[in-house]
Amino acid sequence: CPKGRVYATCAYFVLEENKNSSNLKESLKNQLHECQMSCEKTKHEMSEAPLWKLISKQKYLWRMEHKAEKIQKRYKETKMRYPEMKVLRTNGEVGLTKEGGICCKVSKGLVVEYHILGKFGIAATEKSDKSEGDHSSRGPSQLLP
């Protein structure tokens, strides 16, 4: 058993912000598709272009590939910031990731480290219709109010 406090962490998301994220994700997907199509078109044109036009076509291709990388990075960040609803446990206003981590704080002189002990999963809990004093017939998921 670790010395000191043990911390359980998981991601917390406000669902109101998550509702509008599908438009942003779709927009980024469309932009990425347009860049990829433009790159393919330019590559095809380069194979048929005369020598003096190759430099400008190559320059344009590099710019479009760089733009596609930036859009792909933004899309990845957006997916992390606004996850799909199927990976969250929700209560109507907020969502928590279904899995989290357990860690403990370890001080080594001036340095503070957090050591990962393991993972945990979040299960749905419901209030029981039984009286509050009768805990004997409740399962583990019914002990929390």
CSV table of C-alpha atoms in Angstrom, one decimal:
chain,number,residue,atom,x,y,z
A,1,CYS,CA,0.0,0.0,0.0
A,2,PRO,CA,1.5,3.4,-1.0
A,3,LYS,CA,2.4,5.9,1.7
A,4,GLY,CA,0.2,9.1,1.6
A,5,ARG,CA,-2.7,10.0,-0.5
A,6,VAL,CA,-3.9,8.1,-3.6
A,7,TYR,CA,-5.5,10.0,-6.4
A,8,ALA,CA,-8.1,8.8,-8.9
A,9,THR,CA,-8.3,10.9,-12.1
A,10,CYS,CA,-10.4,10.8,-15.2
A,11,ALA,CA,-11.4,13.4,-17.8
A,12,TYR,CA,-14.4,15.8,-17.1
A,13,PHE,CA,-16.3,17.3,-20.0
A,14,VAL,CA,-19.2,19.9,-20.0
A,15,LEU,CA,-21.8,18.4,-22.4
A,16,GLU,CA,-23.1,21.8,-23.5
A,17,GLU,CA,-19.8,22.5,-25.3
A,18,ASN,CA,-19.8,19.0,-26.8
A,19,LYS,CA,-23.0,19.5,-28.7
A,20,ASN,CA,-21.5,22.0,-31.1
A,21,SER,CA,-18.3,20.1,-31.7
A,22,SER,CA,-19.7,17.8,-34.4
A,23,ASN,CA,-19.9,20.8,-36.8
A,24,LEU,CA,-16.3,21.7,-36.1
A,25,LYS,CA,-15.1,18.1,-36.6
A,26,GLU,CA,-17.1,17.8,-39.8
A,27,SER,CA,-15.7,21.1,-41.1
A,28,LEU,CA,-12.1,20.0,-40.3
A,29,LYS,CA,-12.7,16.7,-42.1
A,30,ASN,CA,-14.0,18.5,-45.2
A,31,GLN,CA,-11.0,20.9,-45.2
A,32,LEU,CA,-8.6,17.9,-44.8
A,33,HIS,CA,-10.3,16.1,-47.7
A,34,GLU,CA,-10.1,19.2,-49.9
A,35,CYS,CA,-6.3,19.5,-49.2
A,36,GLN,CA,-5.8,15.8,-50.0
A,37,MET,CA,-7.7,16.1,-53.2
A,38,SER,CA,-5.8,19.2,-54.2
A,39,CYS,CA,-2.5,17.4,-53.5
A,40,GLU,CA,-3.6,14.5,-55.7
A,41,LYS,CA,-4.6,16.8,-58.5
A,42,THR,CA,-1.3,18.7,-58.3
A,43,LYS,CA,0.7,15.4,-58.4
A,44,HIS,CA,-1.2,14.3,-61.5
A,45,GLU,CA,-0.6,17.7,-63.1
A,46,MET,CA,3.1,17.5,-62.2
A,47,SER,CA,3.5,14.3,-64.1
A,48,GLU,CA,2.2,16.0,-67.3
A,49,ALA,CA,3.7,19.5,-66.7
A,50,PRO,CA,6.7,21.0,-68.6
A,51,LEU,CA,10.0,21.3,-66.7
A,52,TRP,CA,9.7,25.1,-66.1
A,53,LYS,CA,6.3,24.7,-64.3
A,54,LEU,CA,7.5,21.9,-62.0
A,55,ILE,CA,9.1,24.2,-59.5
A,56,SER,CA,5.9,26.2,-58.9
A,57,LYS,CA,3.8,23.0,-58.7
A,58,GLN,CA,6.2,21.5,-56.2
A,59,LYS,CA,6.1,24.6,-54.1
A,60,TYR,CA,2.3,24.6,-54.1
A,61,LEU,CA,2.3,20.8,-53.2
A,62,TRP,CA,4.6,21.4,-50.2
A,63,ARG,CA,2.3,24.2,-49.0
A,64,MET,CA,-0.8,22.1,-49.3
A,65,GLU,CA,0.8,19.1,-47.6
A,66,HIS,CA,1.9,21.4,-44.7
A,67,LYS,CA,-1.7,22.8,-44.5
A,68,ALA,CA,-3.1,19.3,-44.4
A,69,GLU,CA,-0.7,18.4,-41.6
A,70,LYS,CA,-1.9,21.4,-39.6
A,71,ILE,CA,-5.6,20.6,-40.2
A,72,GLN,CA,-5.0,16.9,-39.2
A,73,LYS,CA,-3.3,18.1,-36.0
A,74,ARG,CA,-6.3,20.4,-35.2
A,75,TYR,CA,-8.7,17.6,-35.9
A,76,LYS,CA,-6.8,15.3,-33.5
A,77,GLU,CA,-6.8,17.9,-30.8
A,78,THR,CA,-10.6,18.6,-31.4
A,79,LYS,CA,-11.3,14.9,-31.0
A,80,MET,CA,-9.5,14.8,-27.7
A,81,ARG,CA,-11.2,18.0,-26.5
A,82,TYR,CA,-14.7,16.9,-27.6
A,83,PRO,CA,-14.8,13.1,-27.4
A,84,GLU,CA,-17.7,11.1,-28.8
A,85,MET,CA,-20.6,10.6,-26.5
A,86,LYS,CA,-20.1,6.8,-26.5
A,87,VAL,CA,-16.8,7.0,-24.6
A,88,LEU,CA,-18.4,9.1,-21.8
A,89,ARG,CA,-20.5,8.4,-18.7
A,90,THR,CA,-23.0,11.2,-18.5
A,91,ASN,CA,-25.6,12.6,-16.0
A,92,GLY,CA,-27.1,15.1,-18.3
A,93,GLU,CA,-24.8,18.1,-17.7
A,94,VAL,CA,-21.3,16.6,-17.5
A,95,GLY,CA,-19.6,13.6,-18.8
A,96,LEU,CA,-16.7,11.6,-17.4
A,97,THR,CA,-14.5,9.2,-19.3
A,98,LYS,CA,-15.3,5.6,-18.7
A,99,GLU,CA,-11.8,4.8,-17.5
A,100,GLY,CA,-9.3,6.7,-15.4
A,101,GLY,CA,-6.0,6.3,-13.6
A,102,ILE,CA,-4.9,5.8,-10.0
A,103,CYS,CA,-1.7,7.4,-8.9
A,104,CYS,CA,0.1,8.4,-5.7
A,105,LYS,CA,2.2,11.5,-5.0
A,106,VAL,CA,5.9,10.8,-4.2
A,107,SER,CA,8.3,13.5,-3.0
A,108,LYS,CA,12.0,13.1,-3.7
A,109,GLY,CA,13.7,16.1,-2.2
A,110,LEU,CA,12.6,19.1,-4.2
A,111,VAL,CA,11.0,17.0,-6.9
A,112,VAL,CA,7.4,15.8,-6.8
A,113,GLU,CA,6.4,12.8,-8.9
A,114,TYR,CA,3.1,11.0,-9.4
A,115,HIS,CA,3.5,7.3,-9.8
A,116,ILE,CA,0.8,5.4,-11.7
A,117,LEU,CA,-0.6,2.5,-9.7
A,118,GLY,CA,-3.2,1.3,-12.1
A,119,LYS,CA,-6.5,2.0,-13.9
A,120,PHE,CA,-10.1,2.0,-12.9
A,121,GLY,CA,-13.5,2.0,-14.7
A,122,ILE,CA,-16.5,4.1,-13.9
A,123,ALA,CA,-19.8,2.2,-13.6
A,124,ALA,CA,-23.3,3.6,-13.6
A,125,THR,CA,-25.0,3.9,-10.3
A,126,GLU,CA,-28.6,4.3,-9.5
A,127,LYS,CA,-30.5,5.2,-6.3
A,128,SER,CA,-32.3,2.3,-4.8
A,129,ASP,CA,-36.0,2.5,-3.9
A,130,LYS,CA,-35.3,0.7,-0.6
A,131,SER,CA,-34.9,2.5,2.7
A,132,GLU,CA,-31.6,4.2,3.5
A,133,GLY,CA,-30.9,2.1,6.6
A,134,ASP,CA,-31.1,-1.3,4.8
A,135,HIS,CA,-27.6,-1.8,3.2
A,136,SER,CA,-27.5,-5.6,3.5
A,137,SER,CA,-29.4,-6.4,0.3
A,138,ARG,CA,-27.7,-3.7,-1.9
A,139,GLY,CA,-25.0,-4.6,-4.4
A,140,PRO,CA,-21.8,-2.6,-4.7
A,141,SER,CA,-23.3,-0.3,-7.4
A,142,GLN,CA,-26.2,0.7,-5.1
A,143,LEU,CA,-24.2,1.7,-2.1
A,144,LEU,CA,-23.6,5.3,-3.4
A,145,PRO,CA,-26.5,7.7,-3.4
